[in-house]
């Protein structure tokens, strides 16, 4: 029941508790006293801060919380494994700039969610994982409580921040601190520990309402210094072979129009990192994606916008960048636009760091770029254009082939067409070869439409990301999955069906990790470690829960099935059998996977 005062003020949903009136000796004159409790305070605090969805998995001690949250109008999406709920929350954070909320039970549930929390921190996705925990006194004395674990201590090194709330009146502060920590500055994963005893704690409803905090300006703009902007512009202006690299920080910042204006007004070729694909349409004439291995070593000034010089960019040095040896600097000068001041110089010297939020930084840079801004030398643009056309023509030739059995290219040619016809659809992508081929074959046309394995190259994001993407946006989701990658979150097809989400899962099934043709060298009965069940019927998993399952072996069948899925918006799983010999060990990052010299 709602507190009248609170309902009028539109926030707290206090429970009414009939408490004896002690002034009359507790006899007949019983006055209803408005009380609230930890359950309701948490829900009210989240709602007050614009949170509308919780991704979680109910159980001790948070099952009643999920019930009450749903009753209070929050969308509660219940998963089959906390890791998937965590991935869902993190990508919801990336898509909306609001922290995604993941709710888990104690110890094992908490640990299951922790991988996703750490992944969120690594990827700079704002997320708050809220876990129930066991009794503090018992845990701290190691007396063997139900699901005993010092969760706060374990979460701390993996989260951007971690907090515990012990008293109902502190829930408002705890939630406010968690939200600020998740979205301000460089976003990340935040842990909020709520012991079981907190939830039923009661307090006066009005005092409870007063204790809640609506966070004002949770991610304040950070304006770059004018000196830093000028230094960067001077460096860019003097470049003979400039290049812009757009990363997922740029996609996250939602400064789409200004980023596009910066690229177009300067005329500088750009390279999108995988989750920045579509920030400008991949078909944009300034995209240098199809000339990647040419532009990286040849560029003289590189402008990083929301992209780190980590392994995905070969640490800004070595042969990829034209360095003489694997760790040698290639001679490039770097401008780095980033919200984190300590990111600069993490791998190579940054000559012009521009520190601030990307929206403010790009705006400030644009203010210094007028119509007379010199376009990059034609020689540079022509050389890129040539490489690009050559690679695109080569790709077109490969895509036009129709081999039997189907391979990655002939299958992905269909996905490419379907995305082109449905540019609002969100593409989720994981695997090794299934990831690498999709990244270079399937063009994206709009920002934040490609969600993938990110900074860690983590397998298992597939169904969690798909569920969140569909729930948050209402758009059609197409998940292109390697058969191995799908296995990490496959049971969530039940969740997709239960919530009737418009998700079409396409499994590029080559019967194994990387490929499916390995055999046990001993001749024994066990399969090779990287081989899976031959011709596994993954589509039946979707059928088991009422969705549409389709088994396809040709591009034409795949096209029909995908078009049906997009038309109907029904949960669909397409098991696309491809050549089991298709695929290379580790895809395009074979060099990271050591092999033994001795057979
Ligand atoms: C790209 N390319 C194209 C196009 N786009 N050719 C034609 N047409 C188009 N549209 C070319 C591009 O020029 C490259 O060729 C090649 O395709 C690959 O491009 P990509 O994918 O951009 O570049 P690359 O080298 O693979 O990028 C490096 C990377 C990337 C590290 C950023 O591999 C990556 O994001 N990897 C993530 C891997 C991962 O996390 N795996 C999960 C591990 S699973 P060349 O210019 O000729 O080189 C466990 O095993
Ligand atoms: P990619 O993998 O696409 O190269 P990274 O995750 O390595 O991208 O880099 C993203 C970068 O963007 C991080 O260094 C992060 O600090 C930065 N970032 C995230 N959000 C913002 C923002 N709003 N403004 C500025 N920088 C941001």
Coordinates of C-alpha atoms in Angstrom, one line a residue, residues 165-481:
X165 CA 24.9 -0.2 3.0
X166 CA 24.1 -1.4 6.5
X167 CA 21.2 0.8 7.5
X168 CA 17.9 1.6 5.7
X169 CA 18.5 5.3 6.1
X170 CA 21.7 5.1 4.1
X171 CA 20.2 3.4 1.0
X172 CA 19.6 6.8 -0.7
X173 CA 23.2 7.8 -0.2
X174 CA 24.4 4.3 -1.3
X175 CA 22.5 4.4 -4.5
X176 CA 23.5 8.0 -5.3
X177 CA 27.2 7.2 -4.8
X178 CA 26.9 4.1 -6.9
X179 CA 25.2 6.0 -9.8
X180 CA 27.7 8.9 -9.7
X181 CA 30.7 6.5 -9.6
X182 CA 29.3 4.5 -12.5
X183 CA 28.7 7.3 -15.0
X184 CA 30.9 10.2 -14.0
X185 CA 34.4 10.6 -15.6
X186 CA 35.5 7.3 -17.2
X187 CA 32.4 5.1 -16.8
X188 CA 32.7 1.7 -15.1
X189 CA 31.2 -1.1 -13.0
X190 CA 30.2 -0.3 -9.5
X191 CA 29.4 -2.9 -6.8
X192 CA 26.7 -2.2 -4.1
X193 CA 26.6 -4.8 -1.3
X194 CA 23.3 -5.1 0.5
X195 CA 23.2 -7.6 3.4
X196 CA 20.0 -9.6 3.7
X197 CA 19.1 -7.9 7.0
X198 CA 18.9 -4.5 5.4
X199 CA 15.9 -5.3 3.2
X200 CA 13.3 -5.8 6.0
X201 CA 14.6 -3.0 8.2
X202 CA 11.9 -0.5 8.7
X203 CA 11.9 3.3 9.3
X204 CA 9.5 6.1 9.2
X205 CA 8.2 6.6 5.6
X206 CA 8.6 10.4 5.5
X207 CA 12.2 10.2 7.0
X208 CA 12.9 7.5 4.4
X209 CA 11.6 9.7 1.6
X210 CA 13.8 12.5 2.9
X211 CA 16.8 10.2 2.9
X212 CA 16.7 9.5 -0.8
X213 CA 18.8 11.5 -3.2
X214 CA 18.0 12.4 -6.8
X215 CA 21.5 12.8 -8.3
X216 CA 21.9 16.1 -10.0
X217 CA 24.2 16.1 -13.1
X218 CA 25.5 12.6 -12.5
X219 CA 28.1 12.8 -15.4
X220 CA 29.2 16.4 -15.4
X221 CA 30.6 17.8 -18.6
X222 CA 34.4 18.1 -18.4
X223 CA 35.6 21.0 -20.5
X224 CA 39.1 20.7 -22.0
X225 CA 41.6 23.5 -21.5
X226 CA 41.9 25.9 -24.5
X227 CA 45.7 25.3 -24.5
X228 CA 45.2 21.6 -25.0
X229 CA 42.7 22.1 -27.8
X230 CA 45.0 24.6 -29.6
X231 CA 48.0 22.3 -29.2
X232 CA 46.0 19.5 -30.8
X233 CA 44.7 21.6 -33.6
X234 CA 48.2 22.9 -34.4
X235 CA 49.5 19.4 -34.6
X236 CA 46.7 18.2 -36.8
X237 CA 47.0 21.2 -39.1
X238 CA 50.6 20.5 -39.8
X239 CA 50.1 16.8 -40.6
X240 CA 50.8 15.4 -44.1
X241 CA 49.1 12.1 -43.4
X242 CA 46.5 12.6 -40.7
X243 CA 44.2 9.8 -39.4
X244 CA 41.3 9.8 -36.9
X245 CA 40.6 6.7 -34.9
X246 CA 37.1 6.5 -33.4
X247 CA 36.6 4.2 -30.5
X248 CA 33.7 3.0 -28.4
X249 CA 34.2 6.0 -26.1
X250 CA 33.2 8.2 -29.0
X251 CA 30.2 6.0 -29.6
X252 CA 29.3 6.1 -25.9
X253 CA 29.5 9.9 -25.8
X254 CA 26.5 10.4 -28.1
X255 CA 28.2 13.4 -29.7
X256 CA 27.3 11.9 -33.1
X257 CA 26.7 15.1 -35.0
X258 CA 29.8 16.9 -33.8
X259 CA 32.0 13.9 -34.4
X260 CA 30.8 13.7 -37.9
X261 CA 31.3 17.4 -38.4
X262 CA 34.9 17.1 -37.1
X263 CA 35.6 14.3 -39.6
X264 CA 33.9 16.0 -42.5
X265 CA 35.2 19.6 -41.9
X266 CA 38.8 18.4 -41.6
X267 CA 38.5 15.9 -44.4
X268 CA 40.7 13.5 -42.4
X269 CA 40.3 9.8 -43.1
X270 CA 39.1 7.8 -40.1
X271 CA 39.2 4.3 -38.8
X272 CA 36.4 3.0 -36.6
X273 CA 37.2 0.5 -33.8
X274 CA 34.7 -2.3 -33.9
X275 CA 32.0 -0.8 -31.6
X276 CA 32.4 2.6 -33.3
X277 CA 31.4 1.2 -36.6
X278 CA 28.3 3.1 -37.8
X279 CA 29.1 6.2 -35.8
X280 CA 29.5 7.5 -39.3
X281 CA 28.1 5.1 -41.9
X282 CA 30.7 2.5 -42.9
X283 CA 30.1 3.4 -46.5
X284 CA 31.3 7.0 -45.8
X285 CA 33.9 8.0 -48.3
X286 CA 36.4 9.1 -45.6
X287 CA 36.3 5.6 -43.9
X288 CA 39.7 4.0 -44.1
X289 CA 38.5 0.7 -42.6
X290 CA 39.2 -1.2 -45.8
X291 CA 42.8 0.2 -45.8
X292 CA 43.6 -0.5 -42.2
X293 CA 47.0 -2.1 -42.6
X294 CA 48.0 0.7 -44.9
X295 CA 46.9 3.8 -42.9
X296 CA 48.3 2.7 -39.5
X297 CA 51.9 2.6 -40.5
X298 CA 51.7 5.4 -43.0
X299 CA 49.9 8.1 -40.9
X300 CA 52.1 10.8 -39.3
X301 CA 49.5 12.3 -36.9
X302 CA 46.8 10.1 -35.4
X303 CA 43.8 11.6 -33.5
X304 CA 42.4 9.1 -31.0
X305 CA 38.9 9.9 -30.0
X306 CA 37.6 7.5 -27.2
X307 CA 40.0 4.7 -28.2
X308 CA 42.9 3.4 -26.1
X309 CA 46.2 2.4 -27.5
X310 CA 45.8 -1.1 -26.0
X311 CA 46.3 -4.5 -27.7
X312 CA 43.5 -3.8 -30.2
X313 CA 45.7 -1.1 -31.6
X314 CA 49.0 -3.0 -31.1
X315 CA 49.9 -0.5 -28.3
X316 CA 50.6 2.2 -30.8
X317 CA 53.9 0.7 -31.8
X318 CA 55.6 -2.2 -33.5
X319 CA 55.2 -3.5 -37.0
X320 CA 51.4 -2.6 -37.3
X321 CA 52.5 1.0 -37.0
X322 CA 55.6 0.8 -39.2
X323 CA 58.0 0.2 -36.3
X324 CA 61.2 -1.6 -37.2
X325 CA 60.7 -4.3 -34.6
X326 CA 57.8 -5.6 -32.6
X327 CA 58.1 -2.9 -29.9
X328 CA 59.6 -0.1 -31.9
X329 CA 57.7 3.2 -32.2
X330 CA 56.6 3.9 -35.7
X331 CA 57.2 7.6 -35.5
X332 CA 53.6 8.8 -35.3
X333 CA 52.5 11.8 -33.2
X334 CA 49.3 11.3 -31.3
X335 CA 46.4 13.5 -30.2
X336 CA 44.3 11.7 -27.6
X337 CA 40.8 12.9 -26.8
X338 CA 39.8 11.1 -23.6
X339 CA 38.1 11.7 -20.3
X340 CA 40.8 9.9 -18.3
X341 CA 43.9 12.1 -17.8
X342 CA 46.0 9.0 -16.9
X343 CA 45.3 7.3 -20.3
X344 CA 47.8 9.5 -22.1
X345 CA 51.3 8.0 -22.4
X346 CA 50.1 4.6 -21.3
X347 CA 51.8 3.0 -24.2
X348 CA 53.6 5.6 -26.3
X349 CA 54.1 9.3 -26.0
X350 CA 51.0 11.4 -26.5
X351 CA 52.0 14.8 -27.9
X352 CA 48.6 16.4 -27.5
X353 CA 46.3 15.0 -24.9
X354 CA 42.9 16.7 -24.9
X355 CA 41.3 15.8 -21.6
X356 CA 37.5 16.2 -21.2
X357 CA 34.3 14.6 -22.2
X358 CA 34.3 13.8 -25.9
X359 CA 31.2 16.0 -26.6
X360 CA 32.9 19.1 -25.1
X361 CA 36.3 18.3 -26.6
X362 CA 35.0 17.8 -30.1
X363 CA 32.9 21.0 -29.8
X364 CA 36.0 23.0 -28.7
X365 CA 38.0 21.6 -31.5
X366 CA 35.3 22.4 -34.0
X367 CA 35.3 26.0 -32.8
X368 CA 38.9 26.2 -34.1
X369 CA 38.2 24.8 -37.5
X370 CA 36.8 27.2 -40.1
X371 CA 36.0 26.9 -43.8
X372 CA 39.7 27.7 -44.6
X373 CA 40.9 24.6 -42.7
X374 CA 43.3 22.8 -45.1
X375 CA 42.2 19.5 -46.4
X376 CA 44.8 16.7 -46.1
X377 CA 47.1 16.4 -49.1
X378 CA 45.5 14.7 -52.1
X379 CA 48.4 12.3 -52.3
X380 CA 47.5 10.8 -48.9
X381 CA 43.8 10.6 -49.7
X382 CA 44.4 9.1 -53.2
X383 CA 46.7 6.5 -51.8
X384 CA 44.1 5.4 -49.2
X385 CA 41.4 5.5 -51.9
X386 CA 43.4 3.2 -54.1
X387 CA 44.0 0.6 -51.3
X388 CA 40.4 0.9 -50.2
X389 CA 39.0 0.2 -53.7
X390 CA 41.3 -2.7 -54.2
X391 CA 40.3 -4.3 -50.9
X392 CA 36.6 -3.6 -51.4
X393 CA 36.7 -5.1 -54.9
X394 CA 38.6 -8.2 -53.6
X395 CA 36.0 -8.5 -50.8
X396 CA 33.1 -8.2 -53.4
X397 CA 34.6 -11.0 -55.4
X398 CA 34.8 -13.3 -52.4
X399 CA 31.3 -12.4 -51.3
X400 CA 29.9 -13.2 -54.7
X401 CA 31.0 -16.8 -54.5
X402 CA 28.5 -19.4 -53.5
X403 CA 30.5 -22.4 -52.4
X404 CA 29.1 -25.7 -51.1
X405 CA 29.1 -26.1 -48.2
X406 CA 28.4 -22.5 -47.2
X407 CA 31.3 -20.6 -45.6
X408 CA 31.7 -17.5 -43.4
X409 CA 31.7 -15.2 -46.4
X410 CA 28.7 -16.5 -48.2
X411 CA 26.7 -16.6 -45.0
X412 CA 27.8 -13.1 -43.9
X413 CA 27.0 -11.7 -47.3
X414 CA 23.3 -12.4 -46.4
X415 CA 23.7 -10.7 -43.0
X416 CA 25.3 -7.8 -44.7
X417 CA 22.3 -7.3 -47.0
X418 CA 19.8 -7.8 -44.1
X419 CA 21.5 -5.1 -42.0
X420 CA 21.7 -2.8 -45.0
X421 CA 17.9 -3.2 -45.5
X422 CA 17.3 -2.8 -41.7
X423 CA 19.9 -0.2 -40.5
X424 CA 18.1 0.3 -37.2
X425 CA 18.6 -3.3 -36.3
X426 CA 21.2 -3.9 -33.6
X427 CA 24.0 -6.3 -34.4
X428 CA 25.4 -8.4 -31.5
X429 CA 28.5 -10.3 -32.5
X430 CA 30.8 -12.8 -30.8
X431 CA 33.1 -15.6 -31.7
X432 CA 36.6 -15.8 -33.2
X433 CA 36.2 -16.1 -37.0
X434 CA 32.5 -15.3 -36.7
X435 CA 33.5 -12.0 -35.0
X436 CA 36.4 -11.1 -37.3
X437 CA 34.6 -11.8 -40.6
X438 CA 31.4 -10.1 -39.5
X439 CA 33.4 -7.0 -38.4
X440 CA 34.9 -6.5 -41.8
X441 CA 32.0 -7.8 -44.0
X442 CA 28.9 -6.3 -42.4
X443 CA 28.6 -2.6 -42.8
X444 CA 26.9 -0.6 -40.0
X445 CA 25.0 2.6 -40.8
X446 CA 24.0 4.1 -37.5
X447 CA 25.8 4.8 -34.1
X448 CA 25.8 2.2 -31.3
X449 CA 24.2 -0.5 -33.4
X450 CA 27.2 -2.9 -33.2
X451 CA 27.8 -4.5 -29.8
X452 CA 30.6 -7.0 -29.5
X453 CA 33.2 -8.7 -27.3
X454 CA 35.0 -5.4 -26.6
X455 CA 38.3 -4.8 -24.8
X456 CA 38.7 -8.3 -23.4
X457 CA 37.5 -10.2 -26.5
X458 CA 35.2 -12.0 -24.0
X459 CA 33.0 -14.9 -25.1
X460 CA 29.6 -15.1 -23.5
X461 CA 28.2 -11.6 -24.1
X462 CA 25.8 -12.8 -26.9
X463 CA 22.4 -13.5 -25.3
X464 CA 22.9 -11.0 -22.5
X465 CA 23.7 -8.2 -24.9
X466 CA 20.9 -9.2 -27.2
X467 CA 18.3 -9.2 -24.4
X468 CA 19.3 -5.8 -23.2
X469 CA 19.5 -4.3 -26.6
X470 CA 16.0 -5.5 -27.5
X471 CA 14.6 -4.5 -24.1
X472 CA 16.2 -1.0 -24.1
X473 CA 15.6 0.0 -27.7
X474 CA 12.7 -2.1 -28.8
X475 CA 14.6 -2.6 -32.1
X476 CA 15.2 -5.9 -33.9
X477 CA 18.4 -7.5 -32.7
X478 CA 20.5 -9.8 -34.9
X479 CA 23.1 -11.8 -33.0
X480 CA 25.8 -13.4 -35.2
X481 CA 27.4 -16.1 -33.0

